[in-house]
Short mmCIF file of C-alpha atoms and ligand atoms in Angstrom, two decimals:
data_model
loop_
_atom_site.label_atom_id
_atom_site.label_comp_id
_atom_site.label_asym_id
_atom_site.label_seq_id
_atom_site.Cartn_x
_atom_site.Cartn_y
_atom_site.Cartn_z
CA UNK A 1 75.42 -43.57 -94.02
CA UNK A 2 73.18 -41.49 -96.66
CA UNK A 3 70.50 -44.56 -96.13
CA UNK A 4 70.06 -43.58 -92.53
CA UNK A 5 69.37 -40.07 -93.37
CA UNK A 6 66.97 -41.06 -96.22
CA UNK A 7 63.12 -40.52 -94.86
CA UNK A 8 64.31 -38.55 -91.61
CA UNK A 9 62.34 -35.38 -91.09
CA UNK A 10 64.72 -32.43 -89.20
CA UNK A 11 62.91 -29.57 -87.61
CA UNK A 12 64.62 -26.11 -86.81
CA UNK A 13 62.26 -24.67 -83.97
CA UNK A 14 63.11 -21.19 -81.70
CA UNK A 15 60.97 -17.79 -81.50
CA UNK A 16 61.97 -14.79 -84.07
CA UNK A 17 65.05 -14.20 -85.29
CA UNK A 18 66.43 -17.07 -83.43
CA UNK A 19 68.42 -17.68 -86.52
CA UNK A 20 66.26 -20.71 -88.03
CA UNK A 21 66.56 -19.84 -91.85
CA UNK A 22 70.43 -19.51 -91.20
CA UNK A 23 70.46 -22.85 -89.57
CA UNK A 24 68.86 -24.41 -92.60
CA UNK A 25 71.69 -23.04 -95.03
CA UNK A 26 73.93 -25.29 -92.21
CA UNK A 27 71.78 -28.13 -92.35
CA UNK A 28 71.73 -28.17 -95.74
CA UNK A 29 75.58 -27.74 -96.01
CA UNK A 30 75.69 -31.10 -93.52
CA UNK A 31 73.23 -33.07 -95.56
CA UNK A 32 75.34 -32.19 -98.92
CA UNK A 33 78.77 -33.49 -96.50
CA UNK A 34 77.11 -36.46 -95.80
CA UNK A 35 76.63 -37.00 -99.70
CA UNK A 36 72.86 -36.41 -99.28
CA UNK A 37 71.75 -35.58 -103.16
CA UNK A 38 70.11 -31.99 -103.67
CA UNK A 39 67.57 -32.97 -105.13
CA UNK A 40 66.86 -35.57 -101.87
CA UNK A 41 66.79 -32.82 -99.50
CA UNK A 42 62.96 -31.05 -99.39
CA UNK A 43 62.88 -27.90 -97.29
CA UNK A 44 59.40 -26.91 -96.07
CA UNK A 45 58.10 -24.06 -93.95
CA UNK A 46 55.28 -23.43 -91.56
CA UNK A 47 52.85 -22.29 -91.88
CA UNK A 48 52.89 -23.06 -95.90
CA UNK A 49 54.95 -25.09 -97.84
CA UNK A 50 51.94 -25.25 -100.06
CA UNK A 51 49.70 -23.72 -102.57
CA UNK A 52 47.00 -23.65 -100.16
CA UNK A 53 48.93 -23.53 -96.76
CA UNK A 54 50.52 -20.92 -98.39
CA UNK A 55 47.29 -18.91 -98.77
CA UNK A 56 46.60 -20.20 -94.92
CA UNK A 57 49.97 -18.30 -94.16
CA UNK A 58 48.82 -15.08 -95.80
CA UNK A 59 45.46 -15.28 -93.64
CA UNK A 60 47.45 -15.57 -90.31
CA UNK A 61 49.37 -12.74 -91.16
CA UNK A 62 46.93 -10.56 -92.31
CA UNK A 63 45.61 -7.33 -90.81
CA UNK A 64 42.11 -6.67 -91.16
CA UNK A 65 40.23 -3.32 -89.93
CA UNK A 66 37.50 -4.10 -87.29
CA UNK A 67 38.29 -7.43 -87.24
CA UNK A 68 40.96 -9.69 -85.08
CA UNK A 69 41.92 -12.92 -85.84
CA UNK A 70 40.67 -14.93 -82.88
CA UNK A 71 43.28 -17.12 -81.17
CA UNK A 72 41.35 -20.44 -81.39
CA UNK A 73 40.97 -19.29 -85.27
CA UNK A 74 44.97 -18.69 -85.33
CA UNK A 75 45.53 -22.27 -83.63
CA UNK A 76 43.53 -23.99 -86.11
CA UNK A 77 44.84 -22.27 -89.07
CA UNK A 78 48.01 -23.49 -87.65
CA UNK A 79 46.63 -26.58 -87.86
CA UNK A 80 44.86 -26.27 -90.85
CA UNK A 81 48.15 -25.38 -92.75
CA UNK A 82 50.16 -28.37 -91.08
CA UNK A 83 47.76 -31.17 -92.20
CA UNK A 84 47.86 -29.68 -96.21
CA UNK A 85 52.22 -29.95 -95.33
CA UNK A 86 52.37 -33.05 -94.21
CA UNK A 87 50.12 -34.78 -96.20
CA UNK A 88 50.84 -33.21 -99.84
CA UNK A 89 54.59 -32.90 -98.73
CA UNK A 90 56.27 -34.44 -96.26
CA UNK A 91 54.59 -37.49 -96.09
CA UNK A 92 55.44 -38.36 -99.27
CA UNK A 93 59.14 -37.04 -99.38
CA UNK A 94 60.02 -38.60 -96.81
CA UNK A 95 58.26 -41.95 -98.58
CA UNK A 96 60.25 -40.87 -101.83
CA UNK A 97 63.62 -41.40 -99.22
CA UNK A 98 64.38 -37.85 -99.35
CA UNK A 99 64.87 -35.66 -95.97
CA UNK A 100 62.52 -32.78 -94.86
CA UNK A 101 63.80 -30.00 -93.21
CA UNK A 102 61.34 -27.70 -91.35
CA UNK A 103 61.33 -24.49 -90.55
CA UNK A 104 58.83 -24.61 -87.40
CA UNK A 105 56.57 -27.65 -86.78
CA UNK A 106 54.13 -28.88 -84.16
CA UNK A 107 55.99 -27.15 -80.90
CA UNK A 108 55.56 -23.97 -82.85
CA UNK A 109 52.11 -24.08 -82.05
CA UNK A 110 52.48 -25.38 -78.32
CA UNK A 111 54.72 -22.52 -77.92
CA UNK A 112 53.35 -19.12 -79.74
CA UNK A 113 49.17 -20.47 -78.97
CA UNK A 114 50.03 -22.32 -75.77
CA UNK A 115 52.54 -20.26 -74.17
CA UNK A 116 52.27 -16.75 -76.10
CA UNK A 117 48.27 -16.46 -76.09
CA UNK A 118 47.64 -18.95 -73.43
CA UNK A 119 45.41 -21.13 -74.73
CA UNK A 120 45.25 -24.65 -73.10
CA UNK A 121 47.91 -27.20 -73.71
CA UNK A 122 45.62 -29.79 -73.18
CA UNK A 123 43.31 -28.54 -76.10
CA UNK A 124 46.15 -27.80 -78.16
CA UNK A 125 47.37 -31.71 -77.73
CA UNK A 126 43.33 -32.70 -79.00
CA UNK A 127 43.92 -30.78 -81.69
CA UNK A 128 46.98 -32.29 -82.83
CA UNK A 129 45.57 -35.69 -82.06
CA UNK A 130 43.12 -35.54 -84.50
CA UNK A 131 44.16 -33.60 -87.09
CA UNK A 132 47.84 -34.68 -87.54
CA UNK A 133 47.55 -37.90 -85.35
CA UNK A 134 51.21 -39.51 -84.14
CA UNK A 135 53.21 -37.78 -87.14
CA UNK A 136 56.17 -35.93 -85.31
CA UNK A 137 59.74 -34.91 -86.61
CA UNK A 138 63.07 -37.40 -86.14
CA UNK A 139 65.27 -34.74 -85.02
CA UNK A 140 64.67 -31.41 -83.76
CA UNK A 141 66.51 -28.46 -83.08
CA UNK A 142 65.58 -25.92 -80.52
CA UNK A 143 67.46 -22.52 -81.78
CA UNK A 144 67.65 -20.60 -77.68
CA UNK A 145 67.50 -17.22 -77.78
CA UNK A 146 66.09 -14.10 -75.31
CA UNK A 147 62.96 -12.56 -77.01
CA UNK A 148 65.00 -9.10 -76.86
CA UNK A 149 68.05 -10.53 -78.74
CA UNK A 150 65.78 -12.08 -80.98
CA UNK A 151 62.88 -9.60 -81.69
CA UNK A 152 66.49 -7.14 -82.05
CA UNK A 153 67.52 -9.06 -84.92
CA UNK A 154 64.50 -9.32 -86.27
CA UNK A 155 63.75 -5.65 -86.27
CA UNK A 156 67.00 -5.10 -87.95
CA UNK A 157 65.34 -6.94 -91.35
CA UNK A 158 62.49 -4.30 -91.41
CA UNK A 159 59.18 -4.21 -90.17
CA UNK A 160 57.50 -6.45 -87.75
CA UNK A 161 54.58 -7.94 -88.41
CA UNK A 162 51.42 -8.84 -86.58
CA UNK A 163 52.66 -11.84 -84.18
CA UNK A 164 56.10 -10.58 -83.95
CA UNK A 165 54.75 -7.06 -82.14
CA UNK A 166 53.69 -8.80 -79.18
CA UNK A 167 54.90 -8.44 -76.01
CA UNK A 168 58.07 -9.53 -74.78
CA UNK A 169 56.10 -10.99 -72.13
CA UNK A 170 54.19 -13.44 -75.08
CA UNK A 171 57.68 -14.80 -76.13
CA UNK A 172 59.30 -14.87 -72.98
CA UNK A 173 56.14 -17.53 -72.47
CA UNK A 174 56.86 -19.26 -75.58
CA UNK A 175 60.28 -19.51 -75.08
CA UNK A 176 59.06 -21.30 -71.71
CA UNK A 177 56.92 -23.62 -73.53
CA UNK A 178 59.78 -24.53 -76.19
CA UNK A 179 62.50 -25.31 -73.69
CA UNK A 180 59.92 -27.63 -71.74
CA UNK A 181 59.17 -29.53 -74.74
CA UNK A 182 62.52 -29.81 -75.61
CA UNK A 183 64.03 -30.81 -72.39
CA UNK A 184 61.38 -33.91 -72.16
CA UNK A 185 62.12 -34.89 -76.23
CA UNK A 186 65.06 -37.54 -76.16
CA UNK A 187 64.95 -36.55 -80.55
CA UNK A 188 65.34 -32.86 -79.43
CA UNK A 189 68.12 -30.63 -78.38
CA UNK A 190 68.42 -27.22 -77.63
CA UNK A 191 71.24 -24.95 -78.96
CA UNK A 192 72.21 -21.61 -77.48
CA UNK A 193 71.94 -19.08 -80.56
CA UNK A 194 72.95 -15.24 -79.01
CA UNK A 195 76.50 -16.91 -79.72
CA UNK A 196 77.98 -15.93 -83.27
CA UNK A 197 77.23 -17.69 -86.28
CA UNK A 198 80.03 -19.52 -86.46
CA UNK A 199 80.26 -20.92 -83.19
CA UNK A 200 76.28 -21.58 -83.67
CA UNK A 201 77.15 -23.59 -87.25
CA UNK A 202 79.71 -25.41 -85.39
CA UNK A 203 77.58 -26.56 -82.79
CA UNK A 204 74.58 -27.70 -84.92
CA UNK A 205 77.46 -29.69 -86.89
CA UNK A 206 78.40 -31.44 -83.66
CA UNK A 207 74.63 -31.86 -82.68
CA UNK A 208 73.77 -33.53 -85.86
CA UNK A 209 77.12 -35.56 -85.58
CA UNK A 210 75.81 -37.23 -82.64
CA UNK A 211 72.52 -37.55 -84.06
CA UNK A 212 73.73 -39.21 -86.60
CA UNK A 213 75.79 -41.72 -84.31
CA UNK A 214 72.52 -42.40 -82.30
CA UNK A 215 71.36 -43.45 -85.34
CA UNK A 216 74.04 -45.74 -86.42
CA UNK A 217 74.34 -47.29 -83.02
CA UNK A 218 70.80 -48.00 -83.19
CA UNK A 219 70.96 -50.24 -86.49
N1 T5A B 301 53.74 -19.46 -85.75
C1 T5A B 301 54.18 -20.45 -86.56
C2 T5A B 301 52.81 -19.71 -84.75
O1 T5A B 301 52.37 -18.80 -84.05
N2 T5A B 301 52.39 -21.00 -84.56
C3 T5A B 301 52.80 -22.06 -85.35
O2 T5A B 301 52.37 -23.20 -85.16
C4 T5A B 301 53.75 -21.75 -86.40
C5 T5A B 301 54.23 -22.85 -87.29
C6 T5A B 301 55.89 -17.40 -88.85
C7 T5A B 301 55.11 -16.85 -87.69
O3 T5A B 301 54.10 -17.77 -87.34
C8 T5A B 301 54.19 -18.07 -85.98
C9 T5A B 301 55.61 -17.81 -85.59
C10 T5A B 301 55.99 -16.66 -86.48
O4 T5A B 301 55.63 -15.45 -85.84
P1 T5A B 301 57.87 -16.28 -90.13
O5 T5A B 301 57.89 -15.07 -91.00
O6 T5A B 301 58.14 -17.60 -90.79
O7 T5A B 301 56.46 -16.33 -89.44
O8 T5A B 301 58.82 -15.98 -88.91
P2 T5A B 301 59.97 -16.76 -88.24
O9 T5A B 301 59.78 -18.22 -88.42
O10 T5A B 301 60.09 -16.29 -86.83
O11 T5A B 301 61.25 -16.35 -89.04
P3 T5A B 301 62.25 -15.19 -88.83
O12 T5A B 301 62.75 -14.94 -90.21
O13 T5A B 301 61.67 -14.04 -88.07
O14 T5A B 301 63.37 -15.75 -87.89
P4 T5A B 301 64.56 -16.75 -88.12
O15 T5A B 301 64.39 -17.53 -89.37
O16 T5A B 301 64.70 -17.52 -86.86
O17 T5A B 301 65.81 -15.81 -88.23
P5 T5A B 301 66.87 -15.59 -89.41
O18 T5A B 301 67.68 -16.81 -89.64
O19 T5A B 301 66.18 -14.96 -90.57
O20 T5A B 301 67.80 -14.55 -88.65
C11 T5A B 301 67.32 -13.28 -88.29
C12 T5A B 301 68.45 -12.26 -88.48
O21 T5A B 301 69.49 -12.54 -87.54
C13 T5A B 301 70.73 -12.78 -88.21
C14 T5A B 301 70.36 -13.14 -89.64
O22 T5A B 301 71.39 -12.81 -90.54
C15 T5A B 301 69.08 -12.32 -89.87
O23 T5A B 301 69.39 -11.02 -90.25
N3 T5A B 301 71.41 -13.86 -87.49
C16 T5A B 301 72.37 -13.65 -86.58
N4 T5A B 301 72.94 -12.51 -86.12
C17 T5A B 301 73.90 -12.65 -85.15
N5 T5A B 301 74.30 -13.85 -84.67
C18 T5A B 301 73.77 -15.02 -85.12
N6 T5A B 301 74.19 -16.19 -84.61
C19 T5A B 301 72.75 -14.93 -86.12
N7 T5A B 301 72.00 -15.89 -86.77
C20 T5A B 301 71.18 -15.20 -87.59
#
């Protein structure tokens, strides 16, 4: 069973405070059921996950006086960021038979710079074309969640920073784009996350379950 999860790149997905670094703790906790080694499970995060994503990371969320971070800028630091992760890190995890988990990938940006600032999908697609090419994750989970539950939580942790002060309006948008992307994903499913945590673990147990079973039924 473990060789069917070796190589297989998981993505958590969902807007703030959906509960995505929770759900990794539960992911984790599956993996380690499933006798998955620690040391062959590889979290990641975007955007970062390395020494110079990383750096990207600190750009995006920077505030400078006088000056705003364009949204075609944002987009391609997305980008930027994504290529450095999967190439340096995922890429060859995933060739070392370990399994990736990701906090945020690709819909992240289809979501927050196609839905939340509105930039063209169609452009957006280009742009992962060439920059990241076919790469996509083997399982993702959608974490569902209003923008007022969510930005409520997030709130609660302390201070918001420059994306998550946007409008409700900008994630109600992105929430749009997410459940679209989802929906038309057969290696995607969405999970509703204003539940509490326990019934949330439970059900991303039973998700991955029949993930899992896809898999097996596929060999
Ligand atoms: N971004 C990112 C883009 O715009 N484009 C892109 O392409 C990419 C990759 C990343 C920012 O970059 C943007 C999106 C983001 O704005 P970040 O700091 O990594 O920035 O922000 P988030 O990924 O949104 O992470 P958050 O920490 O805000 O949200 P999480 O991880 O979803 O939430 P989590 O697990 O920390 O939970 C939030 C709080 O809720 C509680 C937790 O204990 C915590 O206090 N909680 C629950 N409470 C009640 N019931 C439950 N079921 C709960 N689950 C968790």
């Amino acid at each position: 069973m473990s060789n069917l999860l070796a190589g297989k790149f998981i993505v958590i997905e969902g807007i703030e405070g959906a509960g995505k670094s929770t759900a990794i703790k539960y992911v984790i906790k599956w993996l380690e059921q499933k006798r998955i080694d620690q040391k062959n499970i590889i979290f990641t995060r975007e955007p970062g996950g390395t020494v110079l994503a990383e750096k990207i990371r600190d750009i995006i969320k920077m505030e400078i006086k006088g000056e705003l971070l364009q949204d075609k800028s944002e987009l391609l630091l997305m980008y930027a960021a994504r290529v450095q992760l999967i190439e340096n890190i995922i890429k060859p995890s995933l060739a070392a038979g370990a399994t990736v988990i990701g906090d945020r990938h690709n819909y992240s940006s289809f979501a927050y710079q196609g839905g939340g600032r509105q930039i063209d999908l169609a452009l957006i697609k280009d742009i992962q074309r060439v920059s990241i090419g076919d790469f996509k994750p083997d399982f993702t989970l959608y974490l569902d969640i209003s923008p007022e539950q969510g930005l409520t939580r997030a709130k609660a942790r302390g201070k918001l920073d420059r994306i998550e002060r946007q409008e409700i309006a900008f994630f109600d948008r992105s929430r749009a784009v997410f459940k679209n992307l989802v929906e038309n994903d057969e290696n995607a499913v969405s999970i509703e996350a204003e539940r509490k945590p326990k019934i949330v673990e439970l059900a991303i147990y039973q998700q991955l379950d029949q993930w899992l079973a896809r898999l097996e039924n596929a060999i």
